[in-house]
Amino acid sequence: MQKQYYLLLLPLILLVILTASDKNVEIPSKSIGNDASLCEFSRGKCLKSIGNINIELSMDPDDAPSEKPIKLNMLFSENVDVLSVRLEGRDMFMGVIPVNIHQMDKNHYQGQFIYGSCSSGYMVWRGFIDFNKNGEKYTAIFDFLADSPK
């Protein structure tokens, strides 16, 4: 019985040894082109919809540089009351960055923020826009790459 047991184990052991010694394993690198969920402000406005409300987002500078002031523009398709905007790291905790918001006109809000740099070289930030429309609360979410290539 032990001989049959070893005969069954031998192919499994060989398989583990052969796959572990493969030196041609390629780990794909992340780039902005691989993540279609990201807003690419250098290509234009980022469009988000929640309920029947459309939001056009833009940043200046559009490459979203770390450690420099960035303006966020939000243009809503309807009149809303923006309660708050904040940024958080999507894939790693970098704290919560509040965005100071000002209403420019009835559908246009603008905010400014600064965030720190990340040593990984690939930092995705997630923005949360909390607003009210007719007494209902909404949260729009957008992701973007810090220090994105132009």
Coordinates of N, CA, C and O in Angstrom, one line a residue:
M1 N 0.8 -1.2 0.0 CA 0.0 0.0 0.0 C 0.9 1.3 0.0 O 0.5 2.2 -0.7
Q2 N 2.0 1.2 0.7 CA 2.9 2.4 0.8 C 3.5 2.7 -0.6 O 3.7 3.8 -1.0
K3 N 3.8 1.6 -1.3 CA 4.3 1.8 -2.7 C 3.4 2.5 -3.6 O 3.8 3.4 -4.3
Q4 N 2.1 2.2 -3.5 CA 1.1 2.9 -4.4 C 0.9 4.3 -4.0 O 0.8 5.2 -4.8
Y5 N 1.0 4.6 -2.7 CA 1.0 6.0 -2.1 C 2.1 6.8 -2.7 O 1.9 7.9 -3.2
Y6 N 3.3 6.3 -2.7 CA 4.5 7.0 -3.2 C 4.4 7.2 -4.8 O 4.8 8.2 -5.3
L7 N 3.8 6.2 -5.5 CA 3.6 6.4 -6.9 C 2.6 7.5 -7.2 O 2.8 8.2 -8.2
L8 N 1.6 7.7 -6.4 CA 0.7 8.8 -6.6 C 1.3 10.1 -6.2 O 1.0 11.1 -6.9
L9 N 2.2 10.2 -5.2 CA 2.8 11.4 -4.8 C 3.9 11.9 -5.7 O 4.1 13.1 -5.9
L10 N 4.6 11.0 -6.4 CA 5.7 11.3 -7.2 C 5.4 12.3 -8.3 O 6.1 13.3 -8.5
P11 N 4.3 12.2 -9.1 CA 3.9 13.2 -10.1 C 3.6 14.6 -9.5 O 4.0 15.6 -10.1
L12 N 3.0 14.6 -8.4 CA 2.7 15.9 -7.7 C 4.0 16.6 -7.3 O 4.1 17.8 -7.5
I13 N 4.9 15.9 -6.8 CA 6.2 16.5 -6.3 C 7.0 17.0 -7.6 O 7.5 18.1 -7.5
L14 N 7.0 16.2 -8.6 CA 7.7 16.6 -9.8 C 7.0 17.9 -10.4 O 7.7 18.8 -10.9
L15 N 5.7 18.0 -10.4 CA 5.0 19.1 -10.9 C 5.4 20.4 -10.1 O 5.6 21.4 -10.7
V16 N 5.4 20.3 -8.8 CA 5.8 21.4 -7.9 C 7.2 21.9 -8.2 O 7.5 23.1 -8.3
I17 N 8.1 20.9 -8.3 CA 9.5 21.3 -8.6 C 9.7 22.0 -9.9 O 10.4 23.0 -10.1
L18 N 9.0 21.4 -11.0 CA 9.1 22.0 -12.3 C 8.5 23.4 -12.4 O 9.1 24.3 -13.0
T19 N 7.4 23.6 -11.8 CA 6.8 24.9 -11.9 C 7.5 26.0 -11.0 O 7.5 27.1 -11.3
A20 N 8.1 25.5 -9.9 CA 8.8 26.5 -9.0 C 10.1 26.9 -9.6 O 10.6 28.0 -9.3
S21 N 10.6 26.2 -10.6 CA 11.9 26.5 -11.1 C 11.8 27.3 -12.4 O 12.8 27.7 -13.0
D22 N 10.6 27.7 -12.8 CA 10.4 28.5 -14.0 C 10.9 29.9 -13.8 O 10.3 30.6 -13.0
K23 N 11.9 30.3 -14.5 CA 12.5 31.7 -14.3 C 11.9 32.7 -15.3 O 12.3 33.8 -15.2
N24 N 11.1 32.3 -16.2 CA 10.5 33.2 -17.1 C 9.2 33.7 -16.8 O 8.4 34.1 -17.6
V25 N 8.9 33.7 -15.5 CA 7.6 34.3 -15.0 C 7.6 35.8 -15.1 O 8.5 36.4 -14.7
E26 N 6.7 36.4 -15.8 CA 6.6 37.8 -16.0 C 5.5 38.4 -15.2 O 4.3 37.9 -15.3
I27 N 5.8 39.4 -14.4 CA 4.8 40.1 -13.6 C 4.4 41.3 -14.4 O 5.3 42.2 -14.6
P28 N 3.1 41.5 -14.8 CA 2.8 42.7 -15.6 C 2.9 43.9 -14.7 O 2.5 43.9 -13.5
S29 N 3.4 45.0 -15.3 CA 3.5 46.3 -14.6 C 2.2 47.0 -14.8 O 1.6 46.9 -15.8
K30 N 1.9 47.8 -13.8 CA 0.7 48.6 -13.9 C 1.0 49.9 -14.6 O 2.0 50.5 -14.4
S31 N 0.1 50.3 -15.4 CA 0.2 51.6 -16.1 C -1.2 52.2 -16.2 O -2.2 51.4 -16.1
I32 N -1.3 53.4 -16.4 CA -2.6 54.0 -16.5 C -3.4 53.5 -17.7 O -4.7 53.4 -17.6
G33 N -2.8 53.0 -18.7 CA -3.5 52.4 -19.8 C -4.2 51.1 -19.5 O -5.1 50.6 -20.2
N34 N -3.7 50.4 -18.4 CA -4.3 49.1 -18.0 C -5.5 49.3 -17.1 O -6.2 48.3 -16.9
D35 N -5.8 50.4 -16.6 CA -6.9 50.6 -15.7 C -7.9 51.6 -16.2 O -7.8 52.8 -16.1
A36 N -8.9 51.1 -16.9 CA -9.9 51.9 -17.5 C -10.8 52.6 -16.5 O -11.5 53.5 -16.9
S37 N -10.7 52.2 -15.3 CA -11.6 52.9 -14.3 C -11.1 54.3 -13.8 O -11.8 55.0 -13.2
L38 N -9.8 54.6 -14.2 CA -9.2 55.8 -13.8 C -9.6 57.0 -14.6 O -9.8 56.9 -15.8
C39 N -9.9 58.1 -14.0 CA -10.1 59.4 -14.7 C -8.7 59.8 -15.2 O -7.7 59.9 -14.5
E40 N -8.6 60.1 -16.5 CA -7.4 60.6 -17.1 C -7.6 62.1 -17.5 O -8.0 62.4 -18.6
F41 N -7.3 63.0 -16.5 CA -7.6 64.4 -16.7 C -6.7 65.0 -17.8 O -7.1 66.0 -18.4
S42 N -5.6 64.4 -18.1 CA -4.7 65.0 -19.2 C -5.4 64.7 -20.6 O -5.1 65.4 -21.5
R43 N -6.4 63.8 -20.6 CA -7.1 63.5 -21.9 C -8.4 64.3 -21.9 O -9.1 64.3 -22.9
G44 N -8.8 65.0 -20.8 CA -10.0 65.7 -20.8 C -10.8 65.5 -19.6 O -10.3 65.0 -18.6
K45 N -12.0 66.0 -19.6 CA -12.9 65.9 -18.4 C -13.3 64.5 -18.1 O -13.4 63.6 -19.0
C46 N -13.5 64.2 -16.8 CA -13.9 62.9 -16.4 C -15.4 63.0 -16.1 O -15.8 63.9 -15.4
L47 N -16.2 62.1 -16.7 CA -17.7 62.2 -16.6 C -18.1 61.1 -15.6 O -17.8 59.9 -15.8
K48 N -19.0 61.5 -14.6 CA -19.6 60.6 -13.7 C -21.0 60.9 -13.6 O -21.5 62.0 -13.8
S49 N -21.8 59.8 -13.4 CA -23.3 60.0 -13.3 C -23.7 59.2 -12.0 O -23.3 58.1 -11.8
I50 N -24.6 59.8 -11.3 CA -25.2 59.2 -10.2 C -26.7 59.7 -10.1 O -27.0 60.8 -10.2
G51 N -27.6 58.7 -10.1 CA -29.0 59.0 -10.3 C -29.2 59.6 -11.7 O -28.7 59.1 -12.6
N52 N -29.8 60.7 -11.8 CA -30.0 61.4 -13.1 C -29.1 62.6 -13.1 O -29.3 63.5 -14.0
I53 N -28.1 62.7 -12.3 CA -27.2 63.8 -12.2 C -25.8 63.5 -12.8 O -25.2 62.5 -12.5
N54 N -25.4 64.3 -13.8 CA -24.1 64.1 -14.4 C -23.1 65.1 -13.8 O -23.5 66.3 -13.5
I55 N -21.9 64.7 -13.7 CA -20.9 65.5 -13.1 C -19.7 65.5 -14.1 O -19.2 64.4 -14.5
E56 N -19.2 66.7 -14.4 CA -17.9 66.8 -15.2 C -16.8 67.2 -14.2 O -16.9 68.2 -13.6
L57 N -15.8 66.4 -14.2 CA -14.6 66.7 -13.3 C -13.4 67.1 -14.1 O -13.2 66.5 -15.2
S58 N -12.7 68.1 -13.7 CA -11.4 68.4 -14.3 C -10.4 68.8 -13.2 O -10.9 69.3 -12.1
M59 N -9.1 68.7 -13.5 CA -8.1 69.1 -12.6 C -7.1 70.0 -13.3 O -6.9 69.9 -14.4
D60 N -6.5 70.9 -12.5 CA -5.5 71.8 -13.0 C -4.4 71.9 -11.9 O -4.7 72.4 -10.8
P61 N -3.2 71.5 -12.2 CA -2.7 70.8 -13.4 C -3.3 69.4 -13.6 O -3.6 68.7 -12.7
D62 N -3.4 69.1 -14.9 CA -4.2 67.9 -15.2 C -3.3 66.6 -15.0 O -3.9 65.5 -15.1
D63 N -2.0 66.7 -14.7 CA -1.2 65.5 -14.4 C -1.3 65.1 -12.9 O -0.6 64.2 -12.5
A64 N -2.0 65.9 -12.1 CA -2.2 65.6 -10.7 C -0.9 65.4 -9.9 O -0.7 64.4 -9.3
P65 N 0.0 66.4 -9.9 CA 1.3 66.2 -9.3 C 1.2 66.2 -7.8 O 0.4 66.9 -7.1
S66 N 2.0 65.3 -7.2 CA 2.1 65.2 -5.7 C 2.8 66.4 -5.2 O 3.6 67.1 -5.8
E67 N 2.4 66.8 -4.0 CA 3.0 67.9 -3.2 C 2.9 69.2 -3.8 O 3.8 70.1 -3.6
K68 N 1.9 69.4 -4.7 CA 1.7 70.7 -5.3 C 0.2 71.0 -5.2 O -0.6 70.1 -5.3
P69 N -0.2 72.3 -5.1 CA -1.7 72.6 -5.1 C -2.4 72.2 -6.4 O -1.8 72.4 -7.5
I70 N -3.5 71.6 -6.3 CA -4.3 71.1 -7.4 C -5.7 71.7 -7.3 O -6.3 71.7 -6.2
K71 N -6.3 72.2 -8.4 CA -7.7 72.7 -8.4 C -8.5 71.6 -9.0 O -8.2 71.0 -10.0
L72 N -9.6 71.3 -8.3 CA -10.6 70.4 -8.8 C -11.9 71.2 -9.2 O -12.4 71.9 -8.3
N73 N -12.3 71.0 -10.4 CA -13.6 71.7 -10.9 C -14.6 70.6 -11.0 O -14.4 69.5 -11.6
M74 N -15.8 70.9 -10.5 CA -17.0 70.0 -10.6 C -18.2 70.8 -11.2 O -18.6 71.8 -10.6
L75 N -18.6 70.3 -12.3 CA -19.8 71.0 -13.0 C -20.9 69.9 -13.0 O -20.8 68.9 -13.6
F76 N -22.0 70.3 -12.3 CA -23.2 69.4 -12.2 C -24.2 69.8 -13.2 O -24.4 70.9 -13.6
S77 N -25.0 68.7 -13.7 CA -26.0 69.0 -14.7 C -27.3 69.6 -14.1 O -28.1 70.1 -14.8
E78 N -27.4 69.6 -12.7 CA -28.5 70.2 -12.0 C -28.0 70.9 -10.8 O -26.8 70.7 -10.4
N79 N -28.8 71.7 -10.2 CA -28.5 72.4 -9.0 C -28.4 71.4 -7.8 O -29.3 70.6 -7.7
V80 N -27.3 71.4 -7.1 CA -27.1 70.5 -6.0 C -26.4 71.3 -4.9 O -25.9 72.4 -5.1
D81 N -26.4 70.8 -3.7 CA -25.7 71.3 -2.6 C -24.5 70.4 -2.3 O -24.8 69.2 -1.9
V82 N -23.3 70.8 -2.5 CA -22.1 70.0 -2.2 C -21.8 70.1 -0.7 O -21.6 71.2 -0.2
L83 N -21.8 69.0 0.0 CA -21.5 69.0 1.4 C -20.1 68.9 1.7 O -19.5 69.6 2.5
S84 N -19.4 67.9 1.0 CA -18.0 67.7 1.2 C -17.3 67.0 0.1 O -18.0 66.2 -0.7
V85 N -16.0 67.1 0.0 CA -15.2 66.4 -1.0 C -13.9 65.9 -0.2 O -13.4 66.7 0.5
R86 N -13.6 64.7 -0.3 CA -12.4 64.2 0.3 C -11.6 63.2 -0.6 O -12.3 62.6 -1.5
L87 N -10.3 63.0 -0.3 CA -9.5 62.1 -1.1 C -9.0 61.1 -0.1 O -8.6 61.4 1.0
E88 N -8.9 59.8 -0.6 CA -8.2 58.7 0.2 C -7.5 57.9 -0.8 O -7.8 57.8 -2.0
G89 N -6.4 57.2 -0.3 CA -5.7 56.3 -1.2 C -6.6 55.1 -1.5 O -7.3 54.6 -0.7
R90 N -6.6 54.7 -2.8 CA -7.5 53.6 -3.2 C -6.9 52.3 -2.7 O -7.7 51.4 -2.3
D91 N -5.6 52.1 -2.9 CA -5.0 50.8 -2.6 C -4.1 50.8 -1.4 O -3.7 49.7 -1.0
M92 N -3.9 51.9 -0.8 CA -3.1 52.0 0.4 C -3.6 53.2 1.2 O -4.1 54.2 0.7
F93 N -3.5 53.1 2.6 CA -3.9 54.2 3.4 C -2.9 55.3 3.4 O -1.8 55.1 3.7
M94 N -3.4 56.5 3.0 CA -2.5 57.7 3.0 C -3.2 58.8 3.8 O -2.9 60.0 3.6
G95 N -4.1 58.5 4.6 CA -4.9 59.5 5.4 C -6.1 59.9 4.6 O -6.3 59.4 3.5
V96 N -6.8 60.8 5.2 CA -8.0 61.4 4.5 C -7.6 62.9 4.2 O -7.3 63.6 5.1
I97 N -7.7 63.3 3.0 CA -7.4 64.6 2.5 C -8.7 65.4 2.3 O -9.4 65.1 1.3
P98 N -9.0 66.4 3.1 CA -10.2 67.2 2.8 C -9.9 68.1 1.7 O -8.8 68.6 1.5
V99 N -11.0 68.4 0.9 CA -10.9 69.4 -0.2 C -11.7 70.6 0.2 O -12.9 70.4 0.5
N100 N -11.1 71.7 0.2 CA -11.8 73.0 0.5 C -12.6 73.4 -0.7 O -12.1 73.7 -1.7
I101 N -14.0 73.4 -0.6 CA -14.9 73.6 -1.7 C -15.5 75.0 -1.6 O -15.8 75.5 -0.6
H102 N -15.6 75.7 -2.8 CA -16.3 76.9 -3.0 C -17.3 76.8 -4.2 O -16.9 76.2 -5.2
Q103 N -18.4 77.4 -4.0 CA -19.4 77.4 -5.1 C -19.1 78.6 -6.0 O -19.1 79.7 -5.5
M104 N -18.9 78.3 -7.3 CA -18.5 79.4 -8.2 C -19.8 80.0 -8.9 O -19.8 81.2 -9.1
D105 N -20.8 79.1 -9.2 CA -22.1 79.6 -9.6 C -23.0 78.4 -9.3 O -22.7 77.5 -8.6
K106 N -24.3 78.5 -9.8 CA -25.3 77.5 -9.3 C -24.9 76.0 -9.6 O -25.3 75.2 -8.8
N107 N -24.2 75.7 -10.6 CA -23.9 74.3 -10.9 C -22.4 74.0 -10.9 O -22.0 72.9 -11.2
H108 N -21.6 75.0 -10.6 CA -20.1 74.9 -10.6 C -19.5 75.0 -9.3 O -19.7 76.1 -8.6
Y109 N -18.7 74.0 -8.8 CA -18.0 74.1 -7.6 C -16.5 73.9 -7.9 O -16.1 73.2 -8.8
Q110 N -15.7 74.5 -7.0 CA -14.2 74.4 -7.2 C -13.6 74.1 -5.9 O -14.0 74.7 -4.9
G111 N -12.6 73.3 -5.8 CA -11.9 73.0 -4.6 C -10.4 72.9 -4.9 O -9.9 72.9 -6.0
Q112 N -9.6 73.0 -3.8 CA -8.2 72.9 -3.9 C -7.7 72.0 -2.8 O -8.2 71.9 -1.7
F113 N -6.6 71.3 -3.2 CA -6.0 70.3 -2.2 C -4.6 70.1 -2.6 O -4.1 70.4 -3.7
I114 N -3.9 69.5 -1.6 CA -2.5 69.0 -1.8 C -2.4 67.7 -1.1 O -2.9 67.5 -0.1
Y115 N -1.7 66.7 -1.8 CA -1.5 65.4 -1.2 C 0.0 65.1 -1.3 O 0.7 65.6 -2.1
G116 N 0.4 64.2 -0.4 CA 1.8 63.8 -0.4 C 2.2 62.8 -1.5 O 1.3 62.2 -2.1
S117 N 3.5 62.6 -1.7 CA 3.9 61.7 -2.7 C 4.0 60.3 -2.1 O 4.1 60.1 -0.9
C118 N 4.0 59.3 -3.0 CA 4.1 57.9 -2.6 C 5.4 57.3 -3.2 O 5.7 57.5 -4.3
S119 N 6.1 56.5 -2.4 CA 7.4 55.9 -2.8 C 7.2 54.8 -3.8 O 8.1 54.4 -4.5
S120 N 5.9 54.3 -4.0 CA 5.7 53.1 -4.9 C 5.8 53.5 -6.3 O 6.0 52.6 -7.2
G121 N 5.6 54.8 -6.7 CA 5.6 55.2 -8.1 C 4.3 55.0 -8.8 O 4.1 55.3 -9.9
Y122 N 3.3 54.4 -8.1 CA 2.0 54.2 -8.7 C 0.9 54.4 -7.6 O 0.6 53.5 -6.8
M123 N 0.5 55.7 -7.4 CA -0.5 56.0 -6.4 C -1.8 56.4 -7.0 O -1.9 57.4 -7.7
V124 N -2.8 55.6 -6.7 CA -4.2 55.9 -7.1 C -4.9 56.5 -6.0 O -5.0 55.9 -4.9
W125 N -5.5 57.7 -6.2 CA -6.3 58.4 -5.2 C -7.8 58.2 -5.6 O -8.2 58.1 -6.7
R126 N -8.6 58.1 -4.5 CA -10.1 58.0 -4.7 C -10.7 59.2 -4.1 O -10.5 59.5 -3.0
G127 N -11.5 59.9 -5.0 CA -12.3 61.1 -4.5 C -13.7 60.7 -4.2 O -14.3 59.9 -4.9
F128 N -14.2 61.3 -3.1 CA -15.6 61.1 -2.7 C -16.3 62.5 -2.7 O -15.8 63.4 -2.1
I129 N -17.3 62.7 -3.5 CA -18.1 63.9 -3.6 C -19.4 63.6 -3.0 O -20.2 62.9 -3.5
D130 N -19.7 64.2 -1.8 CA -21.0 64.0 -1.1 C -21.8 65.3 -1.4 O -21.4 66.4 -1.1
F131 N -23.0 65.0 -1.9 CA -23.9 66.2 -2.2 C -25.4 65.8 -1.9 O -25.7 64.6 -1.8
N132 N -26.2 66.8 -1.9 CA -27.6 66.7 -1.7 C -28.4 67.2 -2.9 O -28.0 68.2 -3.5
K133 N -29.5 66.5 -3.2 CA -30.4 67.0 -4.3 C -31.8 66.7 -3.8 O -32.1 65.5 -3.6
N134 N -32.6 67.8 -3.6 CA -34.0 67.6 -3.1 C -34.1 66.8 -1.9 O -34.9 65.9 -1.7
G135 N -33.1 67.0 -0.9 CA -33.2 66.3 0.3 C -32.6 64.9 0.3 O -32.4 64.3 1.4
E136 N -32.2 64.4 -0.8 CA -31.6 63.1 -0.9 C -30.0 63.2 -1.0 O -29.5 64.1 -1.6
K137 N -29.4 62.3 -0.3 CA -27.9 62.3 -0.2 C -27.3 61.4 -1.3 O -27.8 60.3 -1.5
Y138 N -26.3 61.9 -2.0 CA -25.6 61.1 -3.0 C -24.1 61.2 -2.7 O -23.6 62.1 -2.2
T139 N -23.4 60.1 -3.2 CA -21.9 60.2 -3.1 C -21.4 59.7 -4.5 O -21.7 58.6 -4.9
A140 N -20.6 60.6 -5.2 CA -20.0 60.2 -6.4 C -18.5 59.9 -6.1 O -17.9 60.5 -5.3
I141 N -18.0 58.8 -6.8 CA -16.7 58.4 -6.5 C -15.9 58.4 -7.8 O -16.4 58.0 -8.9
F142 N -14.7 58.9 -7.7 CA -13.8 58.9 -8.9 C -12.4 58.6 -8.5 O -11.9 58.9 -7.4
D143 N -11.6 57.9 -9.3 CA -10.3 57.4 -9.1 C -9.4 58.1 -10.1 O -9.7 58.2 -11.3
F144 N -8.1 58.4 -9.7 CA -7.2 59.0 -10.6 C -5.8 58.7 -10.1 O -5.5 58.4 -9.0
L145 N -4.8 58.7 -11.1 CA -3.4 58.4 -10.8 C -2.7 59.7 -10.5 O -2.8 60.7 -11.2
A146 N -2.0 59.7 -9.3 CA -1.2 60.9 -9.0 C 0.1 60.9 -9.9 O 0.5 59.8 -10.3
D147 N 0.5 62.0 -10.3 CA 1.7 62.2 -11.1 C 1.6 61.4 -12.4 O 2.5 60.7 -12.9
S148 N 0.4 61.5 -13.0 CA 0.1 60.7 -14.2 C 0.9 61.3 -15.4 O 1.1 62.5 -15.5
P149 N 1.3 60.4 -16.3 CA 2.0 60.8 -17.5 C 1.1 61.6 -18.4 O -0.1 61.4 -18.5
K150 N 1.7 62.6 -19.1 CA 0.9 63.4 -20.1 C 0.8 62.7 -21.4 O 1.6 62.0 -21.8

